[in-house]
Short mmCIF file of C-alpha atoms in Angstrom, two decimals:
data_model
loop_
_atom_site.label_atom_id
_atom_site.label_comp_id
_atom_site.label_asym_id
_atom_site.label_seq_id
_atom_site.Cartn_x
_atom_site.Cartn_y
_atom_site.Cartn_z
CA UNK A 1312 26.76 25.47 27.18
CA UNK A 1313 25.63 24.40 30.64
CA UNK A 1314 24.21 27.11 32.93
CA UNK A 1315 25.92 27.47 36.34
CA UNK A 1316 24.68 29.22 39.48
CA UNK A 1317 27.30 30.00 42.19
CA UNK A 1318 26.18 30.42 45.82
CA UNK A 1319 28.58 31.49 48.66
CA UNK A 1320 28.21 34.00 51.45
CA UNK A 1321 31.86 35.09 51.12
CA UNK A 1322 32.22 37.71 48.38
CA UNK A 1323 35.95 37.06 47.88
CA UNK A 1324 35.34 33.38 47.19
CA UNK A 1325 32.54 34.19 44.78
CA UNK A 1326 34.79 36.62 42.92
CA UNK A 1327 37.74 34.26 42.89
CA UNK A 1328 35.74 31.39 41.45
CA UNK A 1329 33.86 33.62 39.01
CA UNK A 1330 36.97 35.28 37.61
CA UNK A 1331 39.54 32.51 37.68
CA UNK A 1332 37.63 29.76 35.92
CA UNK A 1333 37.53 29.70 32.06
CA UNK A 1334 33.82 28.86 32.02
CA UNK A 1335 33.19 28.98 28.30
CA UNK A 1336 36.29 26.95 27.49
CA UNK A 1337 34.96 24.26 29.82
CA UNK A 1338 31.48 24.32 28.22
CA UNK A 1339 29.73 26.38 30.89
CA UNK A 1340 28.12 29.78 31.28
CA UNK A 1341 28.01 31.38 34.71
CA UNK A 1342 24.54 32.89 34.76
CA UNK A 1343 24.56 34.34 38.29
CA UNK A 1344 26.19 34.32 41.72
CA UNK A 1345 24.46 34.99 45.02
CA UNK A 1346 25.25 35.05 48.76
CA UNK A 1347 22.68 32.71 50.29
CA UNK A 1348 20.22 29.93 49.61
CA UNK A 1349 17.15 32.16 49.69
CA UNK A 1350 18.47 34.36 46.87
CA UNK A 1351 19.54 31.23 45.03
CA UNK A 1352 16.02 29.76 45.14
CA UNK A 1353 14.54 32.95 43.72
CA UNK A 1354 16.92 32.71 40.73
CA UNK A 1355 16.38 28.96 40.32
CA UNK A 1356 12.60 29.39 40.19
CA UNK A 1357 12.98 31.93 37.36
CA UNK A 1358 15.66 30.10 35.39
CA UNK A 1359 16.78 26.67 36.66
CA UNK A 1360 20.54 26.12 36.08
CA UNK A 1361 22.12 22.87 34.96
CA UNK A 1362 24.69 23.03 37.76
CA UNK A 1363 24.49 24.53 41.24
CA UNK A 1364 27.79 25.26 43.07
CA UNK A 1365 26.98 26.02 46.71
CA UNK A 1366 28.62 26.53 50.08
CA UNK A 1367 27.06 24.93 53.16
CA UNK A 1368 27.31 27.52 55.91
CA UNK A 1369 25.20 30.52 54.77
CA UNK A 1370 22.60 32.76 56.42
CA UNK A 1371 18.80 32.40 55.89
CA UNK A 1372 19.16 29.06 54.07
CA UNK A 1373 22.25 26.88 54.19
CA UNK A 1374 23.60 24.72 51.39
CA UNK A 1375 22.14 21.46 52.68
CA UNK A 1376 18.62 22.93 52.78
CA UNK A 1377 19.16 24.41 49.32
CA UNK A 1378 20.31 21.01 48.04
CA UNK A 1379 17.18 19.41 49.55
CA UNK A 1380 14.83 21.87 47.80
CA UNK A 1381 16.62 21.47 44.49
CA UNK A 1382 16.46 17.70 44.87
CA UNK A 1383 12.73 17.79 45.55
CA UNK A 1384 11.69 20.44 43.03
CA UNK A 1385 14.37 20.65 40.29
CA UNK A 1386 15.83 17.21 39.77
CA UNK A 1387 17.38 18.20 36.42
CA UNK A 1388 19.69 20.62 38.30
CA UNK A 1389 22.84 18.93 39.57
CA UNK A 1390 24.47 20.09 42.82
CA UNK A 1391 28.11 20.35 43.86
CA UNK A 1392 28.90 21.38 47.46
CA UNK A 1393 32.06 23.42 48.16
CA UNK A 1394 32.54 23.48 51.95
CA UNK A 1395 35.09 24.10 54.62
CA UNK A 1396 33.46 21.51 56.85
CA UNK A 1397 34.82 18.00 56.60
CA UNK A 1398 32.09 16.42 58.69
CA UNK A 1399 30.52 13.04 58.09
CA UNK A 1400 27.01 14.27 58.82
CA UNK A 1401 27.21 16.86 56.05
CA UNK A 1402 28.58 14.29 53.62
CA UNK A 1403 25.82 11.83 54.52
CA UNK A 1404 23.14 14.42 53.84
CA UNK A 1405 24.81 15.38 50.58
CA UNK A 1406 24.59 11.76 49.45
CA UNK A 1407 20.93 11.68 50.50
CA UNK A 1408 20.14 14.60 48.17
CA UNK A 1409 22.23 13.11 45.34
CA UNK A 1410 24.91 15.80 45.38
CA UNK A 1411 27.40 15.06 42.59
CA UNK A 1412 30.53 16.05 44.50
CA UNK A 1413 31.48 17.27 47.97
CA UNK A 1414 34.60 19.48 47.64
CA UNK A 1415 36.56 20.86 50.57
CA UNK A 1416 37.93 24.40 50.70
CA UNK A 1417 40.35 25.80 49.88
CA UNK A 1418 40.24 24.69 46.23
CA UNK A 1419 42.63 25.84 43.53
CA UNK A 1420 41.52 26.91 40.02
CA UNK A 1421 43.19 23.77 38.67
CA UNK A 1422 41.20 21.54 41.02
CA UNK A 1423 37.97 23.38 40.19
CA UNK A 1424 38.68 23.03 36.47
CA UNK A 1425 39.24 19.30 36.81
CA UNK A 1426 36.03 18.97 38.85
CA UNK A 1427 34.02 20.91 36.28
CA UNK A 1428 35.40 18.73 33.47
CA UNK A 1429 34.36 15.57 35.32
CA UNK A 1430 30.92 17.04 35.94
CA UNK A 1431 30.54 18.11 32.29
CA UNK A 1432 31.27 14.56 31.21
CA UNK A 1433 28.41 13.41 33.45
CA UNK A 1434 26.14 16.18 32.19
CA UNK A 1435 27.03 15.29 28.59
CA UNK A 1436 26.23 11.65 29.25
CA UNK A 1437 22.92 12.58 30.84
CA UNK A 1438 22.05 14.93 27.98
CA UNK A 1439 22.89 12.23 25.41
CA UNK A 1440 20.74 9.74 27.29
CA UNK A 1441 17.87 12.20 27.40
CA UNK A 1442 18.27 12.92 23.68
CA UNK A 1443 18.22 9.19 22.96
CA UNK A 1444 15.15 8.74 25.12
CA UNK A 1445 13.43 11.66 23.40
CA UNK A 1446 14.32 10.15 20.05
CA UNK A 1447 12.93 6.79 21.13
CA UNK A 1448 9.84 8.45 22.55
CA UNK A 1449 9.36 10.36 19.31
CA UNK A 1450 9.73 7.20 17.27
CA UNK A 1451 7.34 5.41 19.62
CA UNK A 1452 4.77 8.21 19.29
CA UNK A 1453 5.10 8.22 15.51
CA UNK A 1454 4.76 4.46 15.34
CA UNK A 1455 2.09 4.17 18.00
CA UNK A 1456 -0.69 3.73 15.38
CA UNK A 1457 1.29 0.88 13.82
CA UNK A 1458 1.97 -0.76 17.19
CA UNK A 1459 -1.63 -0.26 18.19
CA UNK A 1460 -2.80 -1.80 14.92
CA UNK A 1461 -0.55 -4.83 15.40
CA UNK A 1462 -1.91 -5.35 18.90
CA UNK A 1463 -5.53 -5.09 17.76
CA UNK A 1464 -4.87 -7.45 14.86
CA UNK A 1465 -3.33 -9.96 17.25
CA UNK A 1466 -6.33 -9.52 19.54
CA UNK A 1467 -8.70 -10.21 16.66
CA UNK A 1468 -6.78 -13.36 15.79
CA UNK A 1469 -6.75 -14.58 19.39
CA UNK A 1470 -2.96 -14.33 19.72
CA UNK A 1471 -2.78 -12.25 22.93
CA UNK A 1472 -2.77 -13.93 26.36
CA UNK A 1473 -5.70 -12.81 28.49
CA UNK A 1474 -3.37 -11.69 31.28
CA UNK A 1475 -1.44 -9.41 28.91
CA UNK A 1476 -4.47 -7.64 27.43
CA UNK A 1477 -4.98 -4.93 30.11
CA UNK A 1478 -1.31 -3.88 30.10
CA UNK A 1479 -1.05 -3.76 26.33
CA UNK A 1480 -4.28 -1.79 26.06
CA UNK A 1481 -2.77 0.81 28.40
CA UNK A 1482 0.54 0.85 26.52
CA UNK A 1483 -1.11 1.33 23.15
CA UNK A 1484 -3.86 3.67 24.40
CA UNK A 1485 -6.68 1.35 23.44
CA UNK A 1486 -10.02 2.01 25.11
CA UNK A 1487 -12.39 -0.97 25.09
CA UNK A 1488 -14.44 -1.05 28.25
CA UNK A 1489 -17.14 -3.59 27.34
CA UNK A 1490 -18.83 -5.53 28.82
CA UNK A 1491 -19.95 -6.62 25.34
CA UNK A 1492 -17.98 -6.53 22.10
CA UNK A 1493 -18.81 -6.89 18.39
CA UNK A 1494 -16.62 -6.67 15.30
CA UNK A 1495 -17.32 -5.56 11.75
CA UNK A 1496 -15.26 -5.64 8.54
CA UNK A 1497 -15.69 -2.96 5.86
CA UNK A 1498 -14.63 -3.88 2.32
CA UNK A 1499 -14.95 -1.92 -0.91
CA UNK A 1500 -16.84 -3.59 -3.74
CA UNK A 1501 -15.44 -1.77 -6.78
CA UNK A 1502 -12.78 0.97 -6.65
CA UNK A 1503 -13.26 2.17 -10.22
CA UNK A 1504 -15.93 4.83 -9.49
CA UNK A 1505 -13.45 6.42 -7.04
CA UNK A 1506 -10.29 6.00 -9.15
CA UNK A 1507 -11.94 7.44 -12.25
CA UNK A 1508 -12.55 10.77 -10.51
CA UNK A 1509 -8.89 11.80 -10.79
CA UNK A 1510 -5.60 10.42 -12.11
CA UNK A 1511 -4.11 11.26 -8.70
CA UNK A 1512 -6.49 8.92 -6.90
CA UNK A 1513 -4.86 5.59 -6.06
CA UNK A 1514 -6.06 2.42 -4.35
CA UNK A 1515 -4.21 3.18 -1.11
CA UNK A 1516 -5.95 6.54 -0.91
CA UNK A 1517 -9.33 4.85 -1.31
CA UNK A 1518 -8.59 2.32 1.44
CA UNK A 1519 -7.36 5.04 3.80
CA UNK A 1520 -10.34 7.27 3.02
CA UNK A 1521 -12.75 4.46 3.92
CA UNK A 1522 -10.84 3.86 7.16
CA UNK A 1523 -10.83 7.57 7.96
CA UNK A 1524 -14.61 7.89 7.50
CA UNK A 1525 -15.29 4.81 9.64
CA UNK A 1526 -12.82 5.96 12.32
CA UNK A 1527 -14.42 9.40 12.53
CA UNK A 1528 -17.91 7.92 12.98
CA UNK A 1529 -16.75 5.45 15.65
CA UNK A 1530 -14.82 8.14 17.55
CA UNK A 1531 -17.73 10.57 17.38
CA UNK A 1532 -19.97 7.96 18.97
CA UNK A 1533 -17.24 6.86 21.43
CA UNK A 1534 -18.16 3.25 20.84
CA UNK A 1535 -14.90 1.44 20.06
CA UNK A 1536 -11.73 1.25 18.00
CA UNK A 1537 -10.88 1.10 14.29
CA UNK A 1538 -7.89 -0.30 12.42
CA UNK A 1539 -6.77 -1.34 8.95
CA UNK A 1540 -6.08 -5.03 8.48
CA UNK A 1541 -3.27 -6.45 6.37
CA UNK A 1542 -5.60 -6.81 3.37
CA UNK A 1543 -6.45 -3.06 3.53
CA UNK A 1544 -10.00 -3.63 4.77
CA UNK A 1545 -11.23 -1.54 7.70
CA UNK A 1546 -12.01 -3.41 10.92
CA UNK A 1547 -14.30 -2.02 13.62
CA UNK A 1548 -14.29 -3.18 17.23
CA UNK A 1549 -17.43 -2.03 19.04
CA UNK A 1550 -17.91 -1.89 22.78
CA UNK A 1551 -21.17 -1.52 24.67
CA UNK A 1552 -23.81 -3.27 26.71
CA UNK A 1553 -26.05 -6.20 25.97
CA UNK A 1554 -28.33 -3.96 23.84
CA UNK A 1555 -25.56 -2.68 21.55
CA UNK A 1556 -26.67 -4.70 18.51
CA UNK A 1557 -29.11 -2.08 17.19
CA UNK A 1558 -26.55 0.73 17.52
CA UNK A 1559 -23.89 -1.31 15.70
CA UNK A 1560 -26.24 -1.98 12.77
CA UNK A 1561 -27.14 1.73 12.53
CA UNK A 1562 -23.49 2.82 12.66
CA UNK A 1563 -22.54 0.33 9.94
CA UNK A 1564 -25.32 1.66 7.74
CA UNK A 1565 -24.12 5.22 8.45
CA UNK A 1566 -20.56 4.25 7.45
CA UNK A 1567 -21.86 2.65 4.27
CA UNK A 1568 -23.91 5.73 3.34
CA UNK A 1569 -21.01 8.12 4.13
CA UNK A 1570 -18.55 6.15 2.02
CA UNK A 1571 -21.00 6.27 -0.88
CA UNK A 1572 -21.69 9.98 -0.39
CA UNK A 1573 -18.13 11.25 -0.01
CA UNK A 1574 -16.13 8.72 -2.06
CA UNK A 1575 -18.69 7.44 -4.57
CA UNK A 1576 -17.81 3.93 -3.43
CA UNK A 1577 -20.09 1.01 -2.60
CA UNK A 1578 -18.92 -1.08 0.33
CA UNK A 1579 -20.02 -4.28 2.01
CA UNK A 1580 -19.88 -4.78 5.78
CA UNK A 1581 -19.81 -8.11 7.60
CA UNK A 1582 -20.79 -8.04 11.29
CA UNK A 1583 -19.85 -10.70 13.84
CA UNK A 1584 -21.84 -11.94 16.81
CA UNK A 1585 -21.58 -10.31 20.25
CA UNK A 1586 -19.03 -11.72 22.75
CA UNK A 1587 -18.55 -10.89 26.41
CA UNK A 1588 -14.76 -10.79 26.80
CA UNK A 1589 -11.84 -9.46 24.79
CA UNK A 1590 -10.14 -12.84 24.75
CA UNK A 1591 -13.14 -14.11 22.73
CA UNK A 1592 -13.02 -11.21 20.29
CA UNK A 1593 -11.50 -13.54 17.69
CA UNK A 1594 -14.80 -15.48 17.61
CA UNK A 1595 -16.74 -12.36 16.64
CA UNK A 1596 -14.09 -11.50 14.04
CA UNK A 1597 -14.33 -15.00 12.52
CA UNK A 1598 -18.12 -14.52 12.32
CA UNK A 1599 -17.63 -11.19 10.51
CA UNK A 1600 -15.30 -12.85 7.98
CA UNK A 1601 -17.82 -15.64 7.35
CA UNK A 1602 -20.58 -13.05 6.92
CA UNK A 1603 -18.61 -11.33 4.18
CA UNK A 1604 -18.38 -14.60 2.28
CA UNK A 1605 -22.12 -14.25 1.64
CA UNK A 1606 -21.46 -11.05 -0.29
CA UNK A 1607 -20.91 -13.50 -3.15
CA UNK A 1608 -24.51 -14.70 -2.79
CA UNK A 1609 -26.30 -11.50 -1.78
CA UNK A 1610 -24.42 -9.08 -4.02
CA UNK A 1611 -22.46 -5.87 -3.31
CA UNK A 1612 -23.47 -3.00 -1.04
CA UNK A 1613 -24.84 -5.17 1.79
CA UNK A 1614 -24.63 -5.00 5.58
CA UNK A 1615 -24.50 -8.71 6.45
CA UNK A 1616 -25.02 -9.69 10.09
CA UNK A 1617 -23.94 -13.19 11.14
CA UNK A 1618 -26.96 -13.52 13.41
CA UNK A 1619 -29.37 -13.05 10.50
CA UNK A 1620 -27.52 -15.67 8.47
CA UNK A 1621 -27.91 -18.22 11.24
CA UNK A 1622 -31.61 -17.43 11.61
CA UNK A 1623 -32.39 -17.56 7.87
CA UNK A 1624 -30.23 -20.48 6.85
CA UNK A 1625 -32.11 -23.68 5.96
CA UNK A 1626 -31.11 -27.26 5.30
CA UNK A 1627 -32.78 -27.41 1.90
CA UNK A 1628 -30.83 -28.57 -1.12
CA UNK A 1629 -30.82 -27.40 -4.75
CA UNK A 1630 -32.40 -29.78 -7.26
CA UNK A 1631 -29.74 -29.39 -9.93
CA UNK A 1632 -31.13 -32.11 -12.30
CA UNK A 1633 -34.54 -30.39 -12.41
CA UNK A 1634 -33.00 -27.01 -13.29
CA UNK A 1635 -30.65 -28.65 -15.82
CA UNK A 1636 -33.50 -30.48 -17.60
CA UNK A 1637 -35.60 -27.32 -17.77
CA UNK A 1638 -32.63 -25.33 -19.07
CA UNK A 1639 -31.86 -27.96 -21.73
CA UNK A 1640 -35.42 -27.68 -23.06
CA UNK A 1641 -35.19 -23.88 -23.25
CA UNK A 1642 -31.82 -24.06 -25.01
CA UNK A 1643 -33.06 -26.59 -27.54
CA UNK A 1644 -36.09 -24.39 -28.24
CA UNK A 1645 -33.84 -21.32 -28.53
CA UNK A 1646 -36.14 -19.60 -26.02
CA UNK A 1647 -33.98 -16.77 -24.66
CA UNK A 1648 -36.43 -15.48 -22.08
CA UNK A 1649 -36.97 -19.03 -20.85
CA UNK A 1650 -33.21 -19.46 -20.46
CA UNK A 1651 -32.97 -16.27 -18.42
CA UNK A 1652 -35.94 -17.27 -16.26
CA UNK A 1653 -34.54 -20.71 -15.43
CA UNK A 1654 -31.12 -19.27 -14.51
CA UNK A 1655 -32.75 -16.59 -12.34
CA UNK A 1656 -34.72 -19.29 -10.54
CA UNK A 1657 -31.58 -21.38 -10.07
CA UNK A 1658 -29.64 -18.43 -8.62
CA UNK A 1659 -32.55 -17.57 -6.32
CA UNK A 1660 -32.55 -21.14 -5.01
CA UNK A 1661 -28.86 -20.79 -4.09
CA UNK A 1662 -29.56 -17.57 -2.20
CA UNK A 1663 -32.48 -19.11 -0.35
CA UNK A 1664 -30.40 -21.87 1.25
CA UNK A 1665 -27.53 -19.49 2.21
CA UNK A 1666 -24.67 -21.70 1.09
CA UNK A 1667 -21.10 -20.39 1.12
CA UNK A 1668 -19.16 -19.46 -2.02
CA UNK A 1669 -17.43 -22.80 -2.57
CA UNK A 1670 -20.67 -24.73 -2.19
CA UNK A 1671 -22.42 -22.36 -4.60
CA UNK A 1672 -19.70 -22.87 -7.20
CA UNK A 1673 -20.07 -26.64 -6.76
CA UNK A 1674 -23.78 -26.41 -7.61
CA UNK A 1675 -23.07 -24.16 -10.61
CA UNK A 1676 -20.46 -26.52 -12.00
CA UNK A 1677 -22.86 -29.45 -11.64
CA UNK A 1678 -25.53 -27.49 -13.50
CA UNK A 1679 -23.19 -26.72 -16.40
CA UNK A 1680 -22.03 -30.34 -16.70
CA UNK A 1681 -25.62 -31.62 -16.53
CA UNK A 1682 -26.72 -29.18 -19.24
CA UNK A 1683 -23.84 -30.18 -21.53
CA UNK A 1684 -24.64 -33.86 -21.01
CA UNK A 1685 -28.29 -33.20 -21.84
CA UNK A 1686 -27.51 -31.47 -25.13
CA UNK A 1687 -26.45 -33.14 -28.36
CA UNK A 1688 -23.50 -30.93 -29.30
CA UNK A 1689 -21.77 -33.42 -31.59
CA UNK A 1690 -22.89 -31.48 -34.65
CA UNK A 1691 -21.28 -28.29 -33.32
CA UNK A 1692 -17.68 -27.17 -33.35
CA UNK A 1693 -16.52 -29.19 -30.35
CA UNK A 1694 -13.24 -27.31 -29.91
CA UNK A 1695 -15.09 -24.00 -29.80
CA UNK A 1696 -17.73 -25.28 -27.37
CA UNK A 1697 -15.06 -26.83 -25.13
CA UNK A 1698 -13.10 -23.57 -25.11
CA UNK A 1699 -16.20 -21.58 -24.17
CA UNK A 1700 -17.00 -24.08 -21.41
CA UNK A 1701 -13.49 -23.76 -19.97
CA UNK A 1702 -13.71 -19.97 -20.15
CA UNK A 1703 -16.95 -20.14 -18.17
CA UNK A 1704 -15.41 -22.35 -15.48
CA UNK A 1705 -12.49 -19.90 -15.21
CA UNK A 1706 -14.85 -16.92 -14.96
CA UNK A 1707 -16.79 -18.59 -12.16
CA UNK A 1708 -13.74 -18.49 -9.90
CA UNK A 1709 -12.82 -14.93 -10.88
CA UNK A 1710 -16.15 -13.24 -10.22
CA UNK A 1711 -16.81 -11.57 -6.89
CA UNK A 1712 -20.59 -11.94 -6.85
CA UNK A 1713 -23.12 -14.60 -7.77
CA UNK A 1714 -25.01 -12.10 -9.93
CA UNK A 1715 -21.90 -11.73 -12.13
CA UNK A 1716 -21.68 -15.51 -12.54
CA UNK A 1717 -25.37 -15.55 -13.46
CA UNK A 1718 -24.62 -13.14 -16.30
CA UNK A 1719 -21.78 -15.34 -17.57
CA UNK A 1720 -23.94 -18.48 -17.30
CA UNK A 1721 -26.81 -16.81 -19.15
CA UNK A 1722 -24.53 -15.65 -21.95
CA UNK A 1723 -23.04 -19.15 -22.27
CA UNK A 1724 -26.46 -20.85 -22.46
CA UNK A 1725 -27.81 -18.27 -24.93
CA UNK A 1726 -24.72 -18.81 -27.09
CA UNK A 1727 -25.33 -22.56 -26.96
CA UNK A 1728 -28.94 -22.01 -28.02
CA UNK A 1729 -27.86 -19.80 -30.90
CA UNK A 1730 -25.22 -22.28 -32.06
CA UNK A 1731 -27.69 -25.17 -31.93
CA UNK A 1732 -30.31 -23.13 -33.72
CA UNK A 1733 -27.86 -22.10 -36.43
CA UNK A 1734 -26.72 -25.67 -36.85
CA UNK A 1735 -30.30 -26.91 -36.90
CA UNK A 1736 -31.20 -24.20 -39.39
CA UNK A 1737 -28.29 -25.19 -41.62
CA UNK A 1738 -29.19 -28.87 -41.36
CA UNK A 1739 -32.85 -28.27 -42.17
CA UNK A 1740 -31.96 -26.11 -45.13
CA UNK A 1741 -29.59 -28.78 -46.40
CA UNK A 1742 -32.26 -31.46 -46.08
CA UNK A 1743 -34.76 -29.30 -47.97
CA UNK A 1744 -32.24 -28.80 -50.76
CA UNK A 1745 -31.63 -32.56 -50.88
CA UNK A 1746 -35.38 -33.07 -51.23
CA UNK A 1747 -35.59 -30.53 -54.08
CA UNK A 1748 -32.70 -32.28 -55.80
CA UNK A 1749 -34.49 -35.59 -55.31
CA UNK A 1750 -37.58 -34.11 -57.01
CA UNK A 1751 -35.46 -32.75 -59.86
CA UNK A 1752 -33.96 -36.15 -60.51
CA UNK A 1753 -37.04 -38.30 -59.92
CA UNK A 1754 -40.10 -36.24 -60.86
CA UNK A 1755 -40.74 -38.56 -63.82
CA UNK A 1756 -41.21 -41.51 -61.50
CA UNK A 1757 -44.91 -41.94 -60.81
CA UNK A 1758 -44.14 -43.88 -57.62
CA UNK A 1759 -42.35 -40.95 -55.95
CA UNK A 1760 -44.07 -39.88 -52.72
CA UNK A 1761 -43.56 -38.23 -49.32
CA UNK A 1762 -42.61 -41.59 -47.85
CA UNK A 1763 -40.06 -42.30 -50.56
CA UNK A 1764 -38.24 -39.01 -50.09
CA UNK A 1765 -38.30 -39.45 -46.27
CA UNK A 1766 -36.83 -42.91 -46.65
CA UNK A 1767 -34.17 -41.41 -48.92
CA UNK A 1768 -33.32 -38.72 -46.32
CA UNK A 1769 -33.79 -41.03 -43.29
CA UNK A 1770 -36.25 -38.64 -41.66
CA UNK A 1771 -39.73 -38.90 -40.23
CA UNK A 1772 -42.53 -37.63 -42.46
CA UNK A 1773 -43.75 -35.12 -39.85
CA UNK A 1774 -40.31 -33.61 -39.22
CA UNK A 1775 -39.49 -33.52 -42.92
CA UNK A 1776 -42.81 -31.92 -43.77
CA UNK A 1777 -42.26 -29.15 -41.19
CA UNK A 1778 -38.71 -28.26 -42.25
CA UNK A 1779 -39.51 -28.53 -46.00
CA UNK A 1780 -42.45 -26.18 -45.67
CA UNK A 1781 -40.36 -23.81 -43.50
CA UNK A 1782 -37.57 -23.48 -46.07
CA UNK A 1783 -39.50 -23.69 -49.38
CA UNK A 1784 -42.85 -22.19 -48.44
CA UNK A 1785 -44.73 -25.17 -49.92
CA UNK A 1786 -45.42 -28.79 -49.21
CA UNK A 1787 -43.52 -31.64 -50.82
CA UNK A 1788 -46.50 -32.57 -53.03
CA UNK A 1789 -46.89 -28.92 -54.08
CA UNK A 1790 -43.18 -28.74 -55.01
CA UNK A 1791 -43.37 -32.07 -56.88
CA UNK A 1792 -46.48 -31.01 -58.77
CA UNK A 1793 -44.93 -27.66 -59.63
CA UNK A 1794 -41.83 -29.35 -61.00
CA UNK A 1795 -43.89 -31.83 -63.08
CA UNK A 1796 -46.09 -29.09 -64.58
CA UNK A 1797 -43.02 -26.95 -65.41
CA UNK A 1798 -41.50 -29.93 -67.29
CA UNK A 1799 -44.84 -30.60 -69.01
CA UNK A 1800 -45.09 -27.00 -70.16
CA UNK A 1801 -41.61 -27.24 -71.64
CA UNK A 1802 -42.50 -30.41 -73.53
CA UNK A 1803 -45.73 -28.85 -74.84
CA UNK A 1804 -43.78 -25.82 -76.09
CA UNK A 1805 -40.91 -27.66 -77.78
CA UNK A 1806 -42.35 -31.00 -78.93
CA UNK A 1807 -45.40 -32.32 -80.80
CA UNK A 1808 -45.99 -35.11 -78.31
CA UNK A 1809 -49.49 -35.98 -77.25
CA UNK A 1810 -50.86 -35.07 -73.87
CA UNK A 1811 -50.93 -38.67 -72.61
CA UNK A 1812 -47.30 -39.10 -73.72
CA UNK A 1813 -46.19 -36.01 -71.81
CA UNK A 1814 -48.16 -37.12 -68.75
CA UNK A 1815 -46.24 -40.36 -68.68
CA UNK A 1816 -42.89 -38.55 -69.08
CA UNK A 1817 -43.50 -36.21 -66.13
CA UNK A 1818 -44.69 -38.94 -63.73
CA UNK A 1819 -48.45 -39.12 -64.19
CA UNK A 1820 -49.76 -42.59 -64.90
CA UNK A 1821 -53.30 -41.23 -65.30
CA UNK A 1822 -53.64 -38.71 -68.23
CA UNK A 1823 -56.93 -37.40 -66.87
CA UNK A 1824 -55.38 -36.61 -63.47
CA UNK A 1825 -52.48 -34.93 -65.31
CA UNK A 1826 -54.89 -32.80 -67.33
CA UNK A 1827 -56.75 -31.79 -64.16
CA UNK A 1828 -53.54 -30.87 -62.31
CA UNK A 1829 -52.23 -28.92 -65.30
CA UNK A 1830 -55.43 -26.87 -65.65
CA UNK A 1831 -55.52 -26.19 -61.93
CA UNK A 1832 -52.04 -24.68 -62.05
CA UNK A 1833 -52.12 -22.93 -65.47
CA UNK A 1834 -55.82 -22.26 -65.99
CA UNK A 1835 -55.73 -24.22 -69.24
CA UNK A 1836 -55.83 -27.85 -70.33
CA UNK A 1837 -52.64 -29.27 -71.87
CA UNK A 1838 -54.31 -29.18 -75.34
CA UNK A 1839 -55.34 -25.53 -74.90
CA UNK A 1840 -51.84 -24.62 -73.71
CA UNK A 1841 -50.25 -26.42 -76.70
CA UNK A 1842 -52.44 -24.55 -79.19
CA UNK A 1843 -51.45 -21.27 -77.56
CA UNK A 1844 -47.65 -21.78 -77.54
CA UNK A 1845 -47.09 -23.84 -80.72
#
């Protein structure tokens, strides 16, 4: 229902219009009627109507003056003039004050009804337009954060014309006064500590919680704007003067500490260099992105400032062959602590030269290939070693931090050392067994010696001596002598052969030397032993 106020100084006209018009059927409600403009204004100020029906010629305040006041103060109230004066001047003024219709008296109920229907159509159209506008405004208000975020993202990527920036900042209620600007990107390192706190905790909640903490700190310090980028990281745009750098670093550390305290999450923050105009904000943002790449080198939980990277970066290179050679020696020696030390030194050298992720991976791959080329792995299970090598290369690209790759590389090298040691151990044991078999089959030969067995096994005397002693606990000569004396004892127990005959059968060409060796091992001469056992 539209509210109607009727104003006419003639009581009969007021009554006639009030009583003869089916207001409610037409969509109206007559709220009041009064006799002059002054009374009308008092009512309007208390409860503005949707439609004002007024005469022109009235005491105290005429209809034209009333229309002027309504036009100036209550533009949502529409005015229709009902007058007995068909004068151009009145009509001209009515147009000036945007009067909907100028109706001449006398007017019949039918004519008034038709007029009110036309006016209701206009009021309906206006109300629908207002409803649509309110709906659009509501949708705009609800989506303002999204629109604002899109604008700021475009600004960070350098996709907004400089001339359009001020207008868009006003439209999206962005406050960046400058004259200096810096950007920072906040990323989470590992969501698991947060997600494990409750089954209801999801990744999106973690990302929003980080954004919310950062936004609160930035707003409290009135130092810029915050937004979430398309990859869910939180982006900070700081404003300030030429000395803002120290404040930005402190705020980023505060954000990092708050995220850890309230969410149990570690986060890394990359900070870009300062720029002096919003159209160059994309340069600072690119610096912040590059800074975060060094999270791979420096590890999680870091505040990484692009300026520090530029100051600390050197042009030194990594001597991969030197590290590879040292690592090969440690692997061959199965020296686990040495392996870990060499890999730690190699990783430290990568950090010292501040190379980006891809370059670091290039150095690591070269190290692995150099190590594999320096090792003789032909005796190992080549399929297994190749599979482990491929797994390592795959892991290198999957890991987020250099320290994680160092762990994988250490495990791979220690596994290589263990495999080589096991293979070497198996080989040495096999060679020792071959030597014992050689003694068993040739002990009777007086010409058998260390050189003869080494020639048989195709080994150096020093290497053979070390592995034989390691796996039998005695030297080759001790083992040969032991075997010969054991055979001699058996012959003395089960035959009546003479001592010199037995000496010849067990490989001693000199009976006296045989007798001396026998007594040394048994405590008795061969003759004494024979008397005892026969």
